[in-house]
Amino acid sequence: MKNYVRRGLVALVWLGLWQGLAMLVGLPLLLPGPWDTAAALIRLAGTAAFWQSVGLTLLRVAAGYMAAVILGTCLAAGCWKYGWLEAFLSPLRTVIRATPVTSFIILVLLWIRRGRVPAFISFLMVLPIVWTGVQEALKNVDRDLEEMTRAYRFTAVQRLWHLYAPSVRPAFTAACVTGLGFAWKSGIAAEVIALPLQSVGKNLYDAKVYLETADLFAWTLTVILLSMALEAVLKALIRRKGETA
């Protein structure tokens, strides 16, 4: 309970600083206060278009994220098992990690429909995170335990379930949590540039263009709150899965 009280007090202090700075500036067009932002968010949340934009953005990001988690895990296992595959694909992983997300967005816009760009960008940003994390965990599996499973003639499924899965789980969950934040931020950035209809990113862009600063802050607050909610849900699912494992 004390932890919640402390967090609440910290939040109040920051809200107070925000309000004080807004009053000092004195121009809501440049810096709306927390009350103006809250009022704008309540107004937006009362429309169907708001929830349609939020829902479609979540679907786009979730699609890219899940595809990256699945393919990243498969690539990690393949590159760990076969050295030639690691040699062949490692340059691709390096390129993905080194290229700025904005460059990818602009390039992808030339090749696929703008509505699919956010999902693809989320996929690209998460893929190397899961790929690297799982592959490194596989490399660090205890060799003595591997030899023991062979001595006791474990089947491939038994080795996967009793040896590799427990050894990789901490790195896998860490990669999933980290990747979720990257997927969300990069997906929103892709929407701001690609401007797919009914998306959070397009609403952010429109609010900026039409100088609706309170709406811009409200949409930004929506992005932050959704990011926190998604991370909390993912951590809860991981915790529950760990308890039942």
GROMACS .gro file of N, CA and C in nm, residues 59-213:
model
  465
   59LEU      N    1  -0.419  -0.368  -3.328
   59LEU     CA    2  -0.417  -0.486  -3.414
   59LEU      C    3  -0.292  -0.487  -3.503
   60ARG      N    4  -0.258  -0.371  -3.559
   60ARG     CA    5  -0.140  -0.364  -3.645
   60ARG      C    6  -0.013  -0.397  -3.567
   61VAL      N    7   0.002  -0.335  -3.451
   61VAL     CA    8   0.122  -0.358  -3.372
   61VAL      C    9   0.127  -0.503  -3.322
   62ALA      N   10   0.013  -0.555  -3.277
   62ALA     CA   11   0.009  -0.692  -3.227
   62ALA      C   12   0.045  -0.793  -3.336
   63ALA      N   13  -0.003  -0.769  -3.458
   63ALA     CA   14   0.028  -0.860  -3.568
   63ALA      C   15   0.178  -0.864  -3.595
   64GLY      N   16   0.240  -0.747  -3.604
   64GLY     CA   17   0.384  -0.742  -3.627
   64GLY      C   18   0.463  -0.801  -3.512
   65TYR      N   19   0.418  -0.774  -3.390
   65TYR     CA   20   0.488  -0.822  -3.271
   65TYR      C   21   0.484  -0.975  -3.263
   66MET      N   22   0.366  -1.032  -3.279
   66MET     CA   23   0.354  -1.177  -3.269
   66MET      C   24   0.432  -1.248  -3.380
   67ALA      N   25   0.428  -1.193  -3.501
   67ALA     CA   26   0.505  -1.253  -3.611
   67ALA      C   27   0.654  -1.249  -3.580
   68ALA      N   28   0.701  -1.140  -3.521
   68ALA     CA   29   0.844  -1.127  -3.488
   68ALA      C   30   0.884  -1.224  -3.379
   69VAL      N   31   0.799  -1.242  -3.279
   69VAL     CA   32   0.829  -1.335  -3.169
   69VAL      C   33   0.840  -1.479  -3.221
   70ILE      N   34   0.746  -1.516  -3.307
   70ILE     CA   35   0.746  -1.653  -3.360
   70ILE      C   36   0.866  -1.676  -3.452
   71LEU      N   37   0.883  -1.586  -3.550
   71LEU     CA   38   0.993  -1.605  -3.646
   71LEU      C   39   1.128  -1.586  -3.577
   72GLY      N   40   1.138  -1.491  -3.484
   72GLY     CA   41   1.264  -1.469  -3.414
   72GLY      C   42   1.307  -1.591  -3.335
   73THR      N   43   1.211  -1.658  -3.271
   73THR     CA   44   1.242  -1.780  -3.197
   73THR      C   45   1.288  -1.891  -3.290
   74CYS      N   46   1.220  -1.905  -3.405
   74CYS     CA   47   1.259  -2.009  -3.502
   74CYS      C   48   1.397  -1.981  -3.559
   75LEU      N   49   1.424  -1.856  -3.592
   75LEU     CA   50   1.556  -1.821  -3.647
   75LEU      C   51   1.666  -1.842  -3.543
   76ALA      N   52   1.636  -1.810  -3.417
   76ALA     CA   53   1.734  -1.832  -3.311
   76ALA      C   54   1.770  -1.979  -3.299
   77ALA      N   55   1.668  -2.064  -3.300
   77ALA     CA   56   1.693  -2.208  -3.290
   77ALA      C   57   1.770  -2.259  -3.411
   78GLY      N   58   1.732  -2.210  -3.530
   78GLY     CA   59   1.799  -2.255  -3.651
   78GLY      C   60   1.945  -2.211  -3.656
   79CYS      N   61   1.971  -2.086  -3.621
   79CYS     CA   62   2.108  -2.034  -3.624
   79CYS      C   63   2.195  -2.097  -3.516
   80TRP      N   64   2.134  -2.133  -3.404
   80TRP     CA   65   2.207  -2.202  -3.297
   80TRP      C   66   2.243  -2.345  -3.339
   81LYS      N   67   2.152  -2.406  -3.411
   81LYS     CA   68   2.172  -2.546  -3.451
   81LYS      C   69   2.266  -2.559  -3.569
   82TYR      N   70   2.254  -2.468  -3.665
   82TYR     CA   71   2.330  -2.480  -3.790
   82TYR      C   72   2.419  -2.357  -3.808
   83GLY      N   73   2.548  -2.379  -3.804
   83GLY     CA   74   2.643  -2.269  -3.817
   83GLY      C   75   2.635  -2.199  -3.952
   84TRP      N   76   2.608  -2.275  -4.060
   84TRP     CA   77   2.601  -2.214  -4.193
   84TRP      C   78   2.485  -2.117  -4.202
   85LEU      N   79   2.374  -2.148  -4.131
   85LEU     CA   80   2.258  -2.058  -4.132
   85LEU      C   81   2.289  -1.929  -4.057
   86GLU      N   82   2.363  -1.940  -3.947
   86GLU     CA   83   2.405  -1.822  -3.873
   86GLU      C   84   2.496  -1.735  -3.959
   87ALA      N   85   2.590  -1.796  -4.030
   87ALA     CA   86   2.681  -1.720  -4.115
   87ALA      C   87   2.605  -1.650  -4.227
   88PHE      N   88   2.503  -1.716  -4.280
   88PHE     CA   89   2.426  -1.659  -4.391
   88PHE      C   90   2.333  -1.546  -4.347
   89LEU      N   91   2.270  -1.560  -4.229
   89LEU     CA   92   2.167  -1.465  -4.187
   89LEU      C   93   2.217  -1.355  -4.093
   90SER      N   94   2.333  -1.373  -4.033
   90SER     CA   95   2.380  -1.271  -3.938
   90SER      C   96   2.398  -1.132  -4.000
   91PRO      N   97   2.441  -1.120  -4.128
   91PRO     CA   98   2.446  -0.985  -4.187
   91PRO      C   99   2.309  -0.919  -4.195
   92LEU      N  100   2.206  -0.999  -4.223
   92LEU     CA  101   2.071  -0.945  -4.229
   92LEU      C  102   2.030  -0.888  -4.093
   93ARG      N  103   2.060  -0.962  -3.988
   93ARG     CA  104   2.027  -0.916  -3.853
   93ARG      C  105   2.102  -0.787  -3.820
   94THR      N  106   2.228  -0.779  -3.860
   94THR     CA  107   2.307  -0.658  -3.836
   94THR      C  108   2.249  -0.539  -3.910
   95VAL      N  109   2.206  -0.559  -4.034
   95VAL     CA  110   2.147  -0.450  -4.113
   95VAL      C  111   2.019  -0.400  -4.048
   96ILE      N  112   1.935  -0.492  -4.004
   96ILE     CA  113   1.809  -0.453  -3.941
   96ILE      C  114   1.834  -0.372  -3.815
   97ARG      N  115   1.931  -0.413  -3.736
   97ARG     CA  116   1.960  -0.343  -3.610
   97ARG      C  117   2.023  -0.206  -3.634
   98ALA      N  118   2.100  -0.193  -3.742
   98ALA     CA  119   2.175  -0.069  -3.764
   98ALA      C  120   2.097   0.037  -3.841
   99THR      N  121   1.998  -0.005  -3.917
   99THR     CA  122   1.925   0.090  -4.002
   99THR      C  123   1.824   0.169  -3.918
  100PRO      N  124   1.820   0.301  -3.931
  100PRO     CA  125   1.721   0.382  -3.857
  100PRO      C  126   1.578   0.344  -3.896
  101VAL      N  127   1.490   0.346  -3.800
  101VAL     CA  128   1.352   0.306  -3.825
  101VAL      C  129   1.287   0.395  -3.930
  102THR      N  130   1.322   0.523  -3.934
  102THR     CA  131   1.264   0.614  -4.032
  102THR      C  132   1.300   0.571  -4.174
  103SER      N  133   1.423   0.527  -4.195
  103SER     CA  134   1.464   0.481  -4.326
  103SER      C  135   1.383   0.359  -4.370
  104PHE      N  136   1.361   0.268  -4.277
  104PHE     CA  137   1.281   0.150  -4.308
  104PHE      C  138   1.139   0.190  -4.346
  105ILE      N  139   1.082   0.283  -4.271
  105ILE     CA  140   0.943   0.325  -4.299
  105ILE      C  141   0.932   0.382  -4.440
  106ILE      N  142   1.024   0.470  -4.476
  106ILE     CA  143   1.020   0.532  -4.608
  106ILE      C  144   1.039   0.428  -4.718
  107LEU      N  145   1.133   0.335  -4.697
  107LEU     CA  146   1.155   0.231  -4.797
  107LEU      C  147   1.035   0.139  -4.811
  108VAL      N  148   0.979   0.098  -4.699
  108VAL     CA  149   0.867   0.004  -4.701
  108VAL      C  150   0.745   0.067  -4.767
  109LEU      N  151   0.731   0.199  -4.754
  109LEU     CA  152   0.619   0.268  -4.819
  109LEU      C  153   0.622   0.253  -4.971
  110LEU      N  154   0.740   0.227  -5.026
  110LEU     CA  155   0.751   0.207  -5.171
  110LEU      C  156   0.703   0.070  -5.214
  111TRP      N  157   0.696  -0.024  -5.119
  111TRP     CA  158   0.674  -0.163  -5.157
  111TRP      C  159   0.538  -0.218  -5.115
  112ILE      N  160   0.485  -0.173  -5.003
  112ILE     CA  161   0.359  -0.231  -4.954
  112ILE      C  162   0.259  -0.121  -4.924
  113ARG      N  163   0.135  -0.159  -4.908
  113ARG     CA  164   0.028  -0.063  -4.879
  113ARG      C  165   0.053   0.003  -4.744
  114ARG      N  166   0.014   0.131  -4.735
  114ARG     CA  167   0.044   0.207  -4.615
  114ARG      C  168  -0.022   0.151  -4.490
  115GLY      N  169  -0.137   0.084  -4.506
  115GLY     CA  170  -0.203   0.025  -4.390
  115GLY      C  171  -0.127  -0.090  -4.328
  116ARG      N  172  -0.036  -0.149  -4.406
  116ARG     CA  173   0.042  -0.263  -4.357
  116ARG      C  174   0.181  -0.222  -4.307
  117VAL      N  175   0.218  -0.098  -4.332
  117VAL     CA  176   0.351  -0.051  -4.293
  117VAL      C  177   0.375  -0.060  -4.142
  118PRO      N  178   0.282  -0.012  -4.056
  118PRO     CA  179   0.308  -0.019  -3.911
  118PRO      C  180   0.333  -0.161  -3.861
  119ALA      N  181   0.255  -0.257  -3.910
  119ALA     CA  182   0.276  -0.397  -3.867
  119ALA      C  183   0.413  -0.447  -3.910
  120PHE      N  184   0.453  -0.415  -4.033
  120PHE     CA  185   0.581  -0.461  -4.083
  120PHE      C  186   0.697  -0.397  -4.008
  121ILE      N  187   0.685  -0.268  -3.977
  121ILE     CA  188   0.791  -0.199  -3.903
  121ILE      C  189   0.801  -0.254  -3.761
  122SER      N  190   0.687  -0.278  -3.696
  122SER     CA  191   0.690  -0.339  -3.563
  122SER      C  192   0.759  -0.475  -3.568
  123PHE      N  193   0.728  -0.550  -3.672
  123PHE     CA  194   0.791  -0.681  -3.692
  123PHE      C  195   0.943  -0.667  -3.705
  124LEU      N  196   0.989  -0.574  -3.786
  124LEU     CA  197   1.133  -0.557  -3.807
  124LEU      C  198   1.206  -0.515  -3.680
  125MET      N  199   1.144  -0.430  -3.600
  125MET     CA  200   1.210  -0.380  -3.480
  125MET      C  201   1.220  -0.486  -3.371
  126VAL      N  202   1.124  -0.576  -3.366
  126VAL     CA  203   1.122  -0.678  -3.260
  126VAL      C  204   1.203  -0.801  -3.299
  127LEU      N  205   1.207  -0.832  -3.428
  127LEU     CA  206   1.270  -0.955  -3.474
  127LEU      C  207   1.413  -0.974  -3.422
  128PRO      N  208   1.504  -0.878  -3.440
  128PRO     CA  209   1.642  -0.901  -3.392
  128PRO      C  210   1.652  -0.911  -3.240
  129ILE      N  211   1.560  -0.848  -3.168
  129ILE     CA  212   1.563  -0.854  -3.021
  129ILE      C  213   1.536  -0.997  -2.974
  130VAL      N  214   1.429  -1.057  -3.026
  130VAL     CA  215   1.395  -1.194  -2.987
  130VAL      C  216   1.498  -1.292  -3.043
  131TRP      N  217   1.535  -1.273  -3.165
  131TRP     CA  218   1.633  -1.359  -3.231
  131TRP      C  219   1.763  -1.367  -3.151
  132THR      N  220   1.819  -1.252  -3.118
  132THR     CA  221   1.947  -1.249  -3.046
  132THR      C  222   1.932  -1.303  -2.905
  133GLY      N  223   1.826  -1.261  -2.834
  133GLY     CA  224   1.808  -1.304  -2.696
  133GLY      C  225   1.794  -1.453  -2.682
  134VAL      N  226   1.711  -1.514  -2.765
  134VAL     CA  227   1.689  -1.659  -2.757
  134VAL      C  228   1.814  -1.735  -2.802
  135GLN      N  229   1.879  -1.688  -2.907
  135GLN     CA  230   1.998  -1.758  -2.955
  135GLN      C  231   2.110  -1.757  -2.851
  136GLU      N  232   2.131  -1.644  -2.786
  136GLU     CA  233   2.234  -1.637  -2.682
  136GLU      C  234   2.200  -1.729  -2.565
  137ALA      N  235   2.071  -1.736  -2.530
  137ALA     CA  236   2.031  -1.824  -2.421
  137ALA      C  237   2.055  -1.970  -2.458
  138LEU      N  238   2.029  -2.006  -2.582
  138LEU     CA  239   2.055  -2.144  -2.627
  138LEU      C  240   2.204  -2.178  -2.622
  139LYS      N  241   2.286  -2.080  -2.657
  139LYS     CA  242   2.430  -2.102  -2.653
  139LYS      C  243   2.480  -2.127  -2.511
  140ASN      N  244   2.409  -2.072  -2.412
  140ASN     CA  245   2.452  -2.082  -2.273
  140ASN      C  246   2.385  -2.195  -2.195
  141VAL      N  247   2.314  -2.282  -2.266
  141VAL     CA  248   2.253  -2.397  -2.198
  141VAL      C  249   2.364  -2.484  -2.140
  142ASP      N  250   2.340  -2.532  -2.018
  142ASP     CA  251   2.440  -2.614  -1.947
  142ASP      C  252   2.474  -2.741  -2.026
  143ARG      N  253   2.599  -2.754  -2.065
  143ARG     CA  254   2.642  -2.870  -2.145
  143ARG      C  255   2.631  -3.000  -2.067
  144ASP      N  256   2.655  -2.994  -1.937
  144ASP     CA  257   2.644  -3.115  -1.856
  144ASP      C  258   2.501  -3.167  -1.856
  145LEU      N  259   2.406  -3.075  -1.848
  145LEU     CA  260   2.266  -3.117  -1.853
  145LEU      C  261   2.229  -3.175  -1.989
  146GLU      N  262   2.288  -3.117  -2.095
  146GLU     CA  263   2.265  -3.173  -2.229
  146GLU      C  264   2.316  -3.317  -2.237
  147GLU      N  265   2.435  -3.338  -2.184
  147GLU     CA  266   2.490  -3.473  -2.186
  147GLU      C  267   2.405  -3.570  -2.103
  148MET      N  268   2.351  -3.519  -1.993
  148MET     CA  269   2.267  -3.603  -1.907
  148MET      C  270   2.141  -3.646  -1.981
  149THR      N  271   2.080  -3.553  -2.055
  149THR     CA  272   1.957  -3.589  -2.129
  149THR      C  273   1.987  -3.692  -2.237
  150ARG      N  274   2.107  -3.685  -2.295
  150ARG     CA  275   2.143  -3.785  -2.395
  150ARG      C  276   2.171  -3.920  -2.330
  151ALA      N  277   2.236  -3.914  -2.213
  151ALA     CA  278   2.267  -4.039  -2.142
  151ALA      C  279   2.139  -4.111  -2.101
  152TYR      N  280   2.037  -4.034  -2.062
  152TYR     CA  281   1.910  -4.095  -2.022
  152TYR      C  282   1.815  -4.113  -2.141
  153ARG      N  283   1.867  -4.087  -2.260
  153ARG     CA  284   1.793  -4.109  -2.384
  153ARG      C  285   1.661  -4.033  -2.387
  154PHE      N  286   1.667  -3.906  -2.354
  154PHE     CA  287   1.549  -3.821  -2.368
  154PHE      C  288   1.517  -3.806  -2.517
  155THR      N  289   1.390  -3.803  -2.547
  155THR     CA  290   1.351  -3.774  -2.685
  155THR      C  291   1.371  -3.624  -2.712
  156ALA      N  292   1.362  -3.587  -2.839
  156ALA     CA  293   1.379  -3.445  -2.875
  156ALA      C  294   1.275  -3.358  -2.806
  157VAL      N  295   1.153  -3.409  -2.796
  157VAL     CA  296   1.046  -3.333  -2.730
  157VAL      C  297   1.075  -3.320  -2.580
  158GLN      N  298   1.123  -3.425  -2.518
  158GLN     CA  299   1.156  -3.420  -2.376
  158GLN      C  300   1.270  -3.323  -2.348
  159ARG      N  301   1.372  -3.324  -2.436
  159ARG     CA  302   1.482  -3.229  -2.418
  159ARG      C  303   1.432  -3.084  -2.434
  160LEU      N  304   1.345  -3.065  -2.532
  160LEU     CA  305   1.290  -2.930  -2.553
  160LEU      C  306   1.212  -2.884  -2.431
  161TRP      N  307   1.129  -2.971  -2.376
  161TRP     CA  308   1.039  -2.933  -2.267
  161TRP      C  309   1.112  -2.922  -2.133
  162HIS      N  310   1.204  -3.014  -2.105
  162HIS     CA  311   1.266  -3.020  -1.973
  162HIS      C  312   1.402  -2.950  -1.964
  163LEU      N  313   1.467  -2.926  -2.077
  163LEU     CA  314   1.600  -2.864  -2.074
  163LEU      C  315   1.600  -2.726  -2.140
  164TYR      N  316   1.567  -2.722  -2.268
  164TYR     CA  317   1.583  -2.597  -2.343
  164TYR      C  318   1.480  -2.491  -2.304
  165ALA      N  319   1.354  -2.532  -2.288
  165ALA     CA  320   1.251  -2.433  -2.255
  165ALA      C  321   1.278  -2.362  -2.122
  166PRO      N  322   1.309  -2.436  -2.012
  166PRO     CA  323   1.340  -2.366  -1.886
  166PRO      C  324   1.466  -2.280  -1.894
  167SER      N  325   1.564  -2.325  -1.973
  167SER     CA  326   1.689  -2.249  -1.983
  167SER      C  327   1.671  -2.119  -2.061
  168VAL      N  328   1.585  -2.123  -2.160
  168VAL     CA  329   1.565  -2.007  -2.249
  168VAL      C  330   1.459  -1.912  -2.196
  169ARG      N  331   1.369  -1.961  -2.109
  169ARG     CA  332   1.253  -1.881  -2.068
  169ARG      C  333   1.290  -1.742  -2.015
  170PRO      N  334   1.388  -1.726  -1.924
  170PRO     CA  335   1.417  -1.590  -1.875
  170PRO      C  336   1.458  -1.493  -1.987
  171ALA      N  337   1.544  -1.538  -2.078
  171ALA     CA  338   1.587  -1.452  -2.188
  171ALA      C  339   1.471  -1.425  -2.285
  172PHE      N  340   1.390  -1.526  -2.307
  172PHE     CA  341   1.275  -1.511  -2.397
  172PHE      C  342   1.176  -1.408  -2.343
  173THR      N  343   1.143  -1.420  -2.214
  173THR     CA  344   1.048  -1.326  -2.156
  173THR      C  345   1.104  -1.184  -2.153
  174ALA      N  346   1.234  -1.170  -2.124
  174ALA     CA  347   1.296  -1.038  -2.124
  174ALA      C  348   1.291  -0.977  -2.264
  175ALA      N  349   1.318  -1.058  -2.366
  175ALA     CA  350   1.313  -1.010  -2.504
  175ALA      C  351   1.172  -0.971  -2.544
  176CYS      N  352   1.074  -1.047  -2.498
  176CYS     CA  353   0.934  -1.016  -2.530
  176CYS      C  354   0.892  -0.884  -2.467
  177VAL      N  355   0.929  -0.861  -2.342
  177VAL     CA  356   0.893  -0.737  -2.274
  177VAL      C  357   0.963  -0.618  -2.340
  178THR      N  358   1.091  -0.631  -2.366
  178THR     CA  359   1.165  -0.524  -2.432
  178THR      C  360   1.112  -0.499  -2.572
  179GLY      N  361   1.086  -0.606  -2.644
  179GLY     CA  362   1.037  -0.593  -2.781
  179GLY      C  363   0.902  -0.527  -2.789
  180LEU      N  364   0.817  -0.548  -2.688
  180LEU     CA  365   0.684  -0.487  -2.691
  180LEU      C  366   0.693  -0.335  -2.695
  181GLY      N  367   0.783  -0.279  -2.614
  181GLY     CA  368   0.799  -0.134  -2.614
  181GLY      C  369   0.847  -0.084  -2.749
  182PHE      N  370   0.944  -0.156  -2.810
  182PHE     CA  371   0.994  -0.117  -2.942
  182PHE      C  372   0.885  -0.130  -3.048
  183ALA      N  373   0.806  -0.236  -3.040
  183ALA     CA  374   0.699  -0.257  -3.137
  183ALA      C  375   0.598  -0.144  -3.131
  184TRP      N  376   0.562  -0.104  -3.011
  184TRP     CA  377   0.461  -0.001  -2.994
  184TRP      C  378   0.511   0.135  -3.044
  185LYS      N  379   0.631   0.173  -3.003
  185LYS     CA  380   0.685   0.303  -3.044
  185LYS      C  381   0.711   0.309  -3.194
  186SER      N  382   0.769   0.203  -3.249
  186SER     CA  383   0.799   0.204  -3.392
  186SER      C  384   0.671   0.195  -3.475
  187GLY      N  385   0.571   0.122  -3.426
  187GLY     CA  386   0.444   0.115  -3.497
  187GLY      C  387   0.375   0.249  -3.503
  188ILE      N  388   0.375   0.323  -3.392
  188ILE     CA  389   0.317   0.458  -3.392
  188ILE      C  390   0.394   0.550  -3.484
  189ALA      N  391   0.527   0.542  -3.481
  189ALA     CA  392   0.609   0.625  -3.569
  189ALA      C  393   0.578   0.596  -3.716
  190ALA      N  394   0.559   0.467  -3.747
  190ALA     CA  395   0.525   0.430  -3.884
  190ALA      C  396   0.390   0.487  -3.924
  191GLU      N  397   0.295   0.488  -3.831
  191GLU     CA  398   0.163   0.546  -3.861
  191GLU      C  399   0.171   0.695  -3.886
  192VAL      N  400   0.256   0.765  -3.811
  192VAL     CA  401   0.270   0.909  -3.829
  192VAL      C  402   0.322   0.941  -3.969
  193ILE      N  403   0.409   0.856  -4.023
  193ILE     CA  404   0.465   0.880  -4.156
  193ILE      C  405   0.377   0.821  -4.266
  194ALA      N  406   0.328   0.698  -4.247
  194ALA     CA  407   0.247   0.633  -4.350
  194ALA      C  408   0.104   0.685  -4.354
  195LEU      N  409   0.053   0.734  -4.240
  195LEU     CA  410  -0.081   0.790  -4.229
  195LEU      C  411  -0.191   0.696  -4.276
  196PRO      N  412  -0.195   0.572  -4.223
  196PRO     CA  413  -0.309   0.485  -4.257
  196PRO      C  414  -0.437   0.541  -4.194
  197LEU      N  415  -0.548   0.522  -4.262
  197LEU     CA  416  -0.675   0.572  -4.211
  197LEU      C  417  -0.707   0.505  -4.076
  198GLN      N  418  -0.771   0.582  -3.990
  198GLN     CA  419  -0.813   0.533  -3.857
  198GLN      C  420  -0.694   0.472  -3.783
  199SER      N  421  -0.604   0.557  -3.743
  199SER     CA  422  -0.488   0.513  -3.666
  199SER      C  423  -0.450   0.621  -3.566
  200VAL      N  424  -0.386   0.582  -3.459
  200VAL     CA  425  -0.340   0.678  -3.358
  200VAL      C  426  -0.238   0.772  -3.419
  201GLY      N  427  -0.147   0.717  -3.500
  201GLY     CA  428  -0.044   0.800  -3.562
  201GLY      C  429  -0.100   0.908  -3.650
  202LYS      N  430  -0.202   0.877  -3.730
  202LYS     CA  431  -0.264   0.978  -3.818
  202LYS      C  432  -0.330   1.087  -3.735
  203ASN      N  433  -0.393   1.050  -3.626
  203ASN     CA  434  -0.456   1.150  -3.539
  203ASN      C  435  -0.352   1.239  -3.473
  204LEU      N  436  -0.239   1.182  -3.437
  204LEU     CA  437  -0.128   1.264  -3.386
  204LEU      C  438  -0.081   1.365  -3.490
  205TYR      N  439  -0.066   1.317  -3.612
  205TYR     CA  440  -0.021   1.404  -3.720
  205TYR      C  441  -0.123   1.514  -3.748
  206ASP      N  442  -0.251   1.478  -3.756
  206ASP     CA  443  -0.356   1.577  -3.783
  206ASP      C  444  -0.363   1.682  -3.673
  207ALA      N  445  -0.350   1.640  -3.548
  207ALA     CA  446  -0.354   1.735  -3.437
  207ALA      C  447  -0.239   1.834  -3.446
  208LYS      N  448  -0.123   1.786  -3.489
  208LYS     CA  449  -0.008   1.875  -3.505
  208LYS      C  450  -0.029   1.972  -3.620
  209VAL      N  451  -0.080   1.923  -3.734
  209VAL     CA  452  -0.099   2.006  -3.852
  209VAL      C  453  -0.201   2.117  -3.825
  210TYR      N  454  -0.309   2.083  -3.756
  210TYR     CA  455  -0.417   2.179  -3.731
  210TYR      C  456  -0.399   2.255  -3.600
  211LEU      N  457  -0.280   2.242  -3.541
  211LEU     CA  458  -0.245   2.316  -3.418
  211LEU      C  459  -0.345   2.292  -3.305
  212GLU      N  460  -0.395   2.170  -3.298
  212GLU     CA  461  -0.483   2.131  -3.187
  212GLU      C  462  -0.394   2.068  -3.079
  213THR      N  463  -0.325   2.155  -3.007
  213THR     CA  464  -0.221   2.109  -2.915
  213THR      C  465  -0.276   2.024  -2.802
   0.00000   0.00000   0.00000
